[in-house]
Amino acid sequence: MPKIIIDGHTIECRSGIPVLQAALEAGLAVPHYCYHPGLSVVASCRLCLMEMKMPNPKTGQMDWAPKLFPSCQTPVRDGLEVRFRSDPVRENQQHVMEYYLLNHPLDCPVCDKAGECYLQDYTEANGPATSRMVEDKTKNPKKDIGPHTLLYQDRCVLCSRCVRFCDEIAGTGELAVVGRGSRCEIDVLPGQPLENPLQGNVVDLCPVGALLDKGFLFKQRVWLLRSARSVSPADSRGQTIWIDYNEAGIHRIRPRYNEKINEWWISDEARFGWKHVHRPDRLRQPRIRQGVALQPARWEELPGLLRAPFAGVAACASPAGPGGGARLAQPPSLLGRGQGEGQGIGPLAAVLSPMLTCEEAWLLAKLARSLAPQATLVLGHVPVSGHDQTYPNGFTIKAEKCPNRRGVETILQHLGGPTASFQEFLAQAVEGRFRAAYVTGGYPDAWVTDPVAAALARIPFLVVHDLFPSALDGAAAVQIPGAAWTEREGTFMNCDGLLQPFERALPPLEGVKADGQFFYELLGQPGLFRAQTVRETMAAELPQFSEVFIPRDLPKRAH
Amino acid sequence: MSWRTIDRRTAAEQDLGPGLNDAVKEKIRSFFPRYPTKRAVLLPALHIAQDALGYISLRAMRELAELLELPPSAVLDVVTFYTHFWTHSRGRKTIVLCRSLTCELMGGGRVREGLEQRLGIGEHETTPDGQWSYMTEECLAACEHAPCLLINEKLHKGVQAEDLDRILVDPENDHLDMPRSTLFDAPAETKP
Amino acid sequence: MTFGRVLMRHVGVPNSTSLAVYKADGGYAGAARALQMTPDDLVELVKKANLRGRGGAGFPAGVKWTFLPKDRTVTYLCVNADESEPPTFCNRVLIDSDPHLLLEGVLIAAYATRTTVAYIYMRGEFCEQFHILQRALDEAYAAGYFGHNILGTGHNLECYIHRGAGAYVCGEETGLIESLEGKRGWPRIKPPFPAVEGLFRKPTVVNNVETLACLPHILTRGLDWWLSIGTANSKGPKMYCISGPVNRPGCYEAPLGLTCRELIYGADFGGGMRDGKQVKAVFPGGLSMGALRGDLFPKPPDGKVDPKQDYDELDCALDFDDVRKYDLLGLGTAAAVVVPEDADIRDVLLNVTRFYAQESCGQCTQCREGTAWMYKIAQRIRAGAGRRVDLDIIEETSRNMGMIPGLSICGLPDGAAWPIRTLIQKFRREFEQRIAAQEPGAAQSLIRRTNAAAYELPVLHGRAVQPAGGTFATPLDVAPPR
Ligand SMILES: Cc1cc2nc3c(=O)[nH]c(=O)nc-3n(C[C@H](O)[C@H](O)[C@H](O)COP(=O)(O)O)c2cc1C
Ligand code: SF4
Ligand code: SF4
Ligand code: FES
Ligand code: FES
């Protein structure tokens, strides 16, 4: 690890990185625009310049060279001595800031970026308070450059990050610099908009408010937002994200740096994949079947209501054979169903959705096995769409559109006993092998196809735990509203076995209980569900769960 | 902040302009052996396309991108960097007037005024009869003959405002009509 | 010492562009001699000749060639024929009259650098010159000077002409390389230098037309002849250009070290000023090198050089060293433009600032914004709304750009800073007089009404050229294409 001296302080840094990166990682607030650690270096904004010690050609002594060097383009090497706290450096920063503001519209009050804008921050730190330019500013129209993105051209500082992103990371190259000199603009070829599956990143990348997200436009001021560390459920890669939210709900999702997975970027699926959380038709109340209709029930009733029939079913699953149903201590309304099933008395099944966290899956599996040691544990429906897509620098979007298939599988493998894939489970259900089943969903999109609905309709005592109404409503004996992942905490195990925890951003919807908490109560555990506590008990049995990966938070303005 | 938004997501069919024909594309392909990358053919290709169409239309940009295996925006990027390329149609004859120091000291400003007055157009515009377009350009490297201007490819030296009447009606100009250029005919030398 | 022209010896000779005429005069003998030597000896010879680049920077060509990595497999040679520095035209004159001289130089340089592909990057406005050079190249190919197994030596060389399309910055060597690769001519960050990683990421040599044209003469006439020409550090002949209101504007060859006064007044050169006017200012090395005061100003009484004093500076010798005493950036292209006594210095400032605002490539902030701002101010000063503080702002801005203080990627803003700063410094008195002579209050009333729109080009109907009416005025769309 090379050691370099910045402003007289020796810092140790990773080798092969530019001085600027080392400074940023050491927590120094060096202003810069064009440099981004995930993109090629162009050294064109000339804001990050520093002084450097070099051998003086006359004396041979190490001396401050009489010019400035771009710190983003100078690689660290052992013993390198540089400084940012000096008059030439500061003067340059002041001049550049003045230049940037010459033509920049001072429209921060109506700019979404205000509050997290590099230009604002740097101006506050280094810039002049007034402009010496008395001529009119250049004014440009806005450009609608893609389904998600608006370009406010006159705010652009021409750092070219967005262009390099499209060229180097997305590989689609929709954006270009057009024109020359002070007339340079960012643009797309008319009719060829910015619409690659990573497009949302250009908005985060843009250091100023030039590229803005249409969905977030004029919605919130960023200083009114809080951020929660989360993991995206959009695909099985486990992209780490920030959920920006406040009392009014979620407002946007941004990438959370993760050196192992998504680095600085996220896919659009991850970015825009939260709208379902606020869909008005979310289930908000547990309901039980009384007669033909599902009627509202109280959460407190549920444990009693569920445990007894499940235990009963489990008892019947013994070789004692059919007829045991009569002994079930369950509400008459529930008893009424399933009688047409003839001899179809089968064991209990628990369908563990890959949308569940590891902790939730564990609790539910344990619950099922505690009621019925021979309960069939099923890995729920795994949505897949298309093929894995890999982009030029290695960013991958997985075809598997759920976060925790691997976590659920690991638990099932560990617990052993009767397990089934979702397809096997459906086939067995059609055969009438199940008397009762606890089915979890939690998918953002409709997932109950006709065959699924038909198969599940054959289960006499069906408990459906899901986010939205579905074709299962008619078959469910009990319907339990689930909480979205933003309203829960826990861990997902990604497709490569990496275990990543995430925080809760929002409280569960009014009337809804977090899934883990509910399972806790079903199991008769006292107190509050804490993912960490559950994970620790899991780890005692299953060492895979003893270690989680939490990417380090980057210092502010270090991307 | 500007209040107007322009739509870049769609381009109406009629705005795409003319496309390249096969002969032009073939000519462009004949330049491939000269360079190790296809992208390097872009500048010659743009010259050829502009000679053929008079300007670089959006459709031509798309077709060039396809031909050279580039993202279409890369073509736009290059087209707009260089002042030689026009992105909208122009007249049959283009006057390129030098506006750099020597020419201006020698009376280039008056030539410019005279030109604008006679043609009745501003820079980058075209006369209603489709004959003339005009633009100014930095030093044409013919300063000893200042002020000077190019009409299509012909350099006119020592042009004073009074000479414009004569130059603008000179039938010689029409011999340099578009498509006029042999500049980008396939390389004459056939190499082993 | 009488000096015989070599670079321009064919100017005015009938049919001089043909191979026959060129060969009859000993053409390609230098190349033949070079091909007998080893490439390394050839590089050594050019190093000894101290052939300094004629493209502007004056870097010794032989030394540049030694920067090429030893173990390279592919090398490219780029010939810089993008002559766009106003008011320079010596490369054009050379190609017009003696294209084979350039081609022979290309052949020698390619052999010395073990290059097998050479590109001649020629500015797009050179139309006739393109035809001339292409014809000459075809002839040379046919005669076996290019192509396979040149003159039986086993050396191969392909040479192509690549036309630019109107961008000054493509004369900068890495801008040229990017442009050749089919990109916008945005200069690259250095290091790596082109000699290590240039065109198509391979070792590349970029040399100016005139630099290469010197090579055949060094070979045929010998080192001693070469070293006998010029001053201590500046060897060889140079093509000087003189333009503006002089009696004989044109290109003249002379040993390096010609003084500016000789260039303007010498009977063999500019032949004096038209109508007996005096010289107010002269840009002796292309615009970018800065301005000198002319003989409108008094001669320095003690003959000492002091660019801070209001003295005549025409005694500046145009070689690589003397120019620096006069606060010039360098020799540049040794192309002088004379500003006569009756020109308004504000016009000159406007023209110069516009050039750089127009030609800045737009990568580096200081260059992009600084040049445009100076242009806006110059426009306002010209419109009669200048303020004294504007002069300070321009001067300050010009000090805060450029490669020398490390503030930019390429040398264009240095070239912008020097003429603008020297104009303001050396002619400040006139600026102040002009400002003082403005109508009272003009600055206040005009400030908002003069706006920079004159050099707007239509960017796909995108950029709205806003008239100076404020935000709410209807944006002026670019005139619809017909
Ligand atoms: C902005 C700028 C423009 C330049 N334009 C030219 C030019 O038009 N022609 C040229 O030969 N050199 C030009 N140069 C100099 C080149 O960068 C380079 O130094 C030269 O081509 C090297 O050739 P030489 O060593 O033979 O002089 C320019 C440099 C800069 C910074
Ligand atoms: S739009 Fe934003 S990211 Fe793109 S160049 Fe401008 S400031 Fe940079
Ligand atoms: S200094 Fe100016 S011309 Fe050179 S690369 Fe930077 S912006 Fe472009
Ligand atoms: S961050 Fe270093 S020059 Fe832009
Ligand atoms: S200044 Fe006009 S040609 Fe050079």
PDB file of N, CA and C in Angstrom, chain A residues 2-35:
ATOM      1  N   PRO A   2       0.796   2.029  -1.060  1.00  0.00           N
ATOM      2  CA  PRO A   2       1.621   3.238  -1.102  1.00  0.00           C
ATOM      3  C   PRO A   2       1.174   4.264  -0.063  1.00  0.00           C
ATOM      4  N   LYS A   3       2.127   5.034   0.358  1.00  0.00           N
ATOM      5  CA  LYS A   3       1.819   6.144   1.258  1.00  0.00           C
ATOM      6  C   LYS A   3       2.059   7.439   0.500  1.00  0.00           C
ATOM      7  N   ILE A   4       1.098   8.329   0.544  1.00  0.00           N
ATOM      8  CA  ILE A   4       1.317   9.630  -0.080  1.00  0.00           C
ATOM      9  C   ILE A   4       1.065  10.720   0.947  1.00  0.00           C
ATOM     10  N   ILE A   5       1.614  11.870   0.665  1.00  0.00           N
ATOM     11  CA  ILE A   5       1.469  12.983   1.602  1.00  0.00           C
ATOM     12  C   ILE A   5       0.560  14.031   0.973  1.00  0.00           C
ATOM     13  N   ILE A   6      -0.579  14.251   1.603  1.00  0.00           N
ATOM     14  CA  ILE A   6      -1.485  15.289   1.114  1.00  0.00           C
ATOM     15  C   ILE A   6      -1.545  16.377   2.161  1.00  0.00           C
ATOM     16  N   ASP A   7      -1.231  17.571   1.763  1.00  0.00           N
ATOM     17  CA  ASP A   7      -1.255  18.710   2.677  1.00  0.00           C
ATOM     18  C   ASP A   7      -0.511  18.397   3.970  1.00  0.00           C
ATOM     19  N   GLY A   8       0.578  17.695   3.829  1.00  0.00           N
ATOM     20  CA  GLY A   8       1.398  17.424   5.001  1.00  0.00           C
ATOM     21  C   GLY A   8       0.980  16.199   5.809  1.00  0.00           C
ATOM     22  N   HIS A   9      -0.183  15.627   5.507  1.00  0.00           N
ATOM     23  CA  HIS A   9      -0.605  14.428   6.221  1.00  0.00           C
ATOM     24  C   HIS A   9      -0.287  13.197   5.391  1.00  0.00           C
ATOM     25  N   THR A  10       0.316  12.238   6.017  1.00  0.00           N
ATOM     26  CA  THR A  10       0.602  11.006   5.289  1.00  0.00           C
ATOM     27  C   THR A  10      -0.647  10.128   5.310  1.00  0.00           C
ATOM     28  N   ILE A  11      -1.040   9.680   4.163  1.00  0.00           N
ATOM     29  CA  ILE A  11      -2.147   8.743   4.149  1.00  0.00           C
ATOM     30  C   ILE A  11      -1.744   7.508   3.358  1.00  0.00           C
ATOM     31  N   GLU A  12      -2.307   6.420   3.788  1.00  0.00           N
ATOM     32  CA  GLU A  12      -2.026   5.165   3.120  1.00  0.00           C
ATOM     33  C   GLU A  12      -3.184   4.912   2.170  1.00  0.00           C
ATOM     34  N   CYS A  13      -2.898   4.470   0.992  1.00  0.00           N
ATOM     35  CA  CYS A  13      -4.012   4.310   0.064  1.00  0.00           C
ATOM     36  C   CYS A  13      -3.828   3.055  -0.771  1.00  0.00           C
ATOM     37  N   ARG A  14      -4.882   2.672  -1.435  1.00  0.00           N
ATOM     38  CA  ARG A  14      -4.803   1.532  -2.342  1.00  0.00           C
ATOM     39  C   ARG A  14      -3.875   1.902  -3.484  1.00  0.00           C
ATOM     40  N   SER A  15      -3.195   0.938  -4.052  1.00  0.00           N
ATOM     41  CA  SER A  15      -2.307   1.301  -5.149  1.00  0.00           C
ATOM     42  C   SER A  15      -3.102   1.331  -6.453  1.00  0.00           C
ATOM     43  N   GLY A  16      -2.583   2.071  -7.392  1.00  0.00           N
ATOM     44  CA  GLY A  16      -3.199   2.125  -8.719  1.00  0.00           C
ATOM     45  C   GLY A  16      -4.364   3.076  -8.826  1.00  0.00           C
ATOM     46  N   ILE A  17      -4.683   3.820  -7.792  1.00  0.00           N
ATOM     47  CA  ILE A  17      -5.790   4.767  -7.902  1.00  0.00           C
ATOM     48  C   ILE A  17      -5.230   6.173  -8.103  1.00  0.00           C
ATOM     49  N   PRO A  18      -6.039   7.068  -8.638  1.00  0.00           N
ATOM     50  CA  PRO A  18      -5.569   8.440  -8.768  1.00  0.00           C
ATOM     51  C   PRO A  18      -5.502   9.135  -7.404  1.00  0.00           C
ATOM     52  N   VAL A  19      -4.704  10.172  -7.348  1.00  0.00           N
ATOM     53  CA  VAL A  19      -4.567  10.927  -6.106  1.00  0.00           C
ATOM     54  C   VAL A  19      -5.932  11.426  -5.631  1.00  0.00           C
ATOM     55  N   LEU A  20      -6.747  11.853  -6.587  1.00  0.00           N
ATOM     56  CA  LEU A  20      -8.064  12.372  -6.213  1.00  0.00           C
ATOM     57  C   LEU A  20      -8.875  11.322  -5.452  1.00  0.00           C
ATOM     58  N   GLN A  21      -8.844  10.102  -5.954  1.00  0.00           N
ATOM     59  CA  GLN A  21      -9.601   9.040  -5.301  1.00  0.00           C
ATOM     60  C   GLN A  21      -9.058   8.796  -3.887  1.00  0.00           C
ATOM     61  N   ALA A  22      -7.746   8.802  -3.780  1.00  0.00           N
ATOM     62  CA  ALA A  22      -7.146   8.603  -2.457  1.00  0.00           C
ATOM     63  C   ALA A  22      -7.588   9.717  -1.516  1.00  0.00           C
ATOM     64  N   ALA A  23      -7.601  10.938  -2.028  1.00  0.00           N
ATOM     65  CA  ALA A  23      -7.993  12.069  -1.185  1.00  0.00           C
ATOM     66  C   ALA A  23      -9.455  11.943  -0.771  1.00  0.00           C
ATOM     67  N   LEU A  24     -10.290  11.562  -1.711  1.00  0.00           N
ATOM     68  CA  LEU A  24     -11.712  11.440  -1.400  1.00  0.00           C
ATOM     69  C   LEU A  24     -11.940  10.337  -0.383  1.00  0.00           C
ATOM     70  N   GLU A  25     -11.226   9.242  -0.565  1.00  0.00           N
ATOM     71  CA  GLU A  25     -11.407   8.136   0.368  1.00  0.00           C
ATOM     72  C   GLU A  25     -10.897   8.495   1.754  1.00  0.00           C
ATOM     73  N   ALA A  26      -9.917   9.406   1.768  1.00  0.00           N
ATOM     74  CA  ALA A  26      -9.421   9.844   3.072  1.00  0.00           C
ATOM     75  C   ALA A  26     -10.340  10.901   3.669  1.00  0.00           C
ATOM     76  N   GLY A  27     -11.409  11.220   2.968  1.00  0.00           N
ATOM     77  CA  GLY A  27     -12.383  12.146   3.526  1.00  0.00           C
ATOM     78  C   GLY A  27     -12.150  13.602   3.173  1.00  0.00           C
ATOM     79  N   LEU A  28     -11.198  13.869   2.295  1.00  0.00           N
ATOM     80  CA  LEU A  28     -10.968  15.254   1.880  1.00  0.00           C
ATOM     81  C   LEU A  28     -12.024  15.666   0.865  1.00  0.00           C
ATOM     82  N   ALA A  29     -12.514  16.879   0.995  1.00  0.00           N
ATOM     83  CA  ALA A  29     -13.539  17.333   0.062  1.00  0.00           C
ATOM     84  C   ALA A  29     -12.876  18.066  -1.105  1.00  0.00           C
ATOM     85  N   VAL A  30     -12.311  17.309  -2.026  1.00  0.00           N
ATOM     86  CA  VAL A  30     -11.682  17.952  -3.180  1.00  0.00           C
ATOM     87  C   VAL A  30     -12.744  18.149  -4.252  1.00  0.00           C
ATOM     88  N   PRO A  31     -12.976  19.371  -4.672  1.00  0.00           N
ATOM     89  CA  PRO A  31     -14.003  19.562  -5.698  1.00  0.00           C
ATOM     90  C   PRO A  31     -13.588  18.942  -7.027  1.00  0.00           C
ATOM     91  N   HIS A  32     -14.532  18.394  -7.702  1.00  0.00           N
ATOM     92  CA  HIS A  32     -14.256  17.748  -8.982  1.00  0.00           C
ATOM     93  C   HIS A  32     -15.585  17.485  -9.675  1.00  0.00           C
ATOM     94  N   TYR A  33     -15.575  17.443 -10.985  1.00  0.00           N
ATOM     95  CA  TYR A  33     -16.785  17.104 -11.734  1.00  0.00           C
ATOM     96  C   TYR A  33     -16.612  15.911 -12.643  1.00  0.00           C
ATOM     97  N   CYS A  34     -15.577  15.954 -13.462  1.00  0.00           N
ATOM     98  CA  CYS A  34     -15.537  14.966 -14.531  1.00  0.00           C
ATOM     99  C   CYS A  34     -15.087  13.600 -14.034  1.00  0.00           C
ATOM    100  N   TYR A  35     -14.349  13.580 -12.928  1.00  0.00           N
ATOM    101  CA  TYR A  35     -13.848  12.298 -12.448  1.00  0.00           C
ATOM    102  C   TYR A  35     -14.973  11.475 -11.828  1.00  0.00           C
TER     103      TYR A  35
END
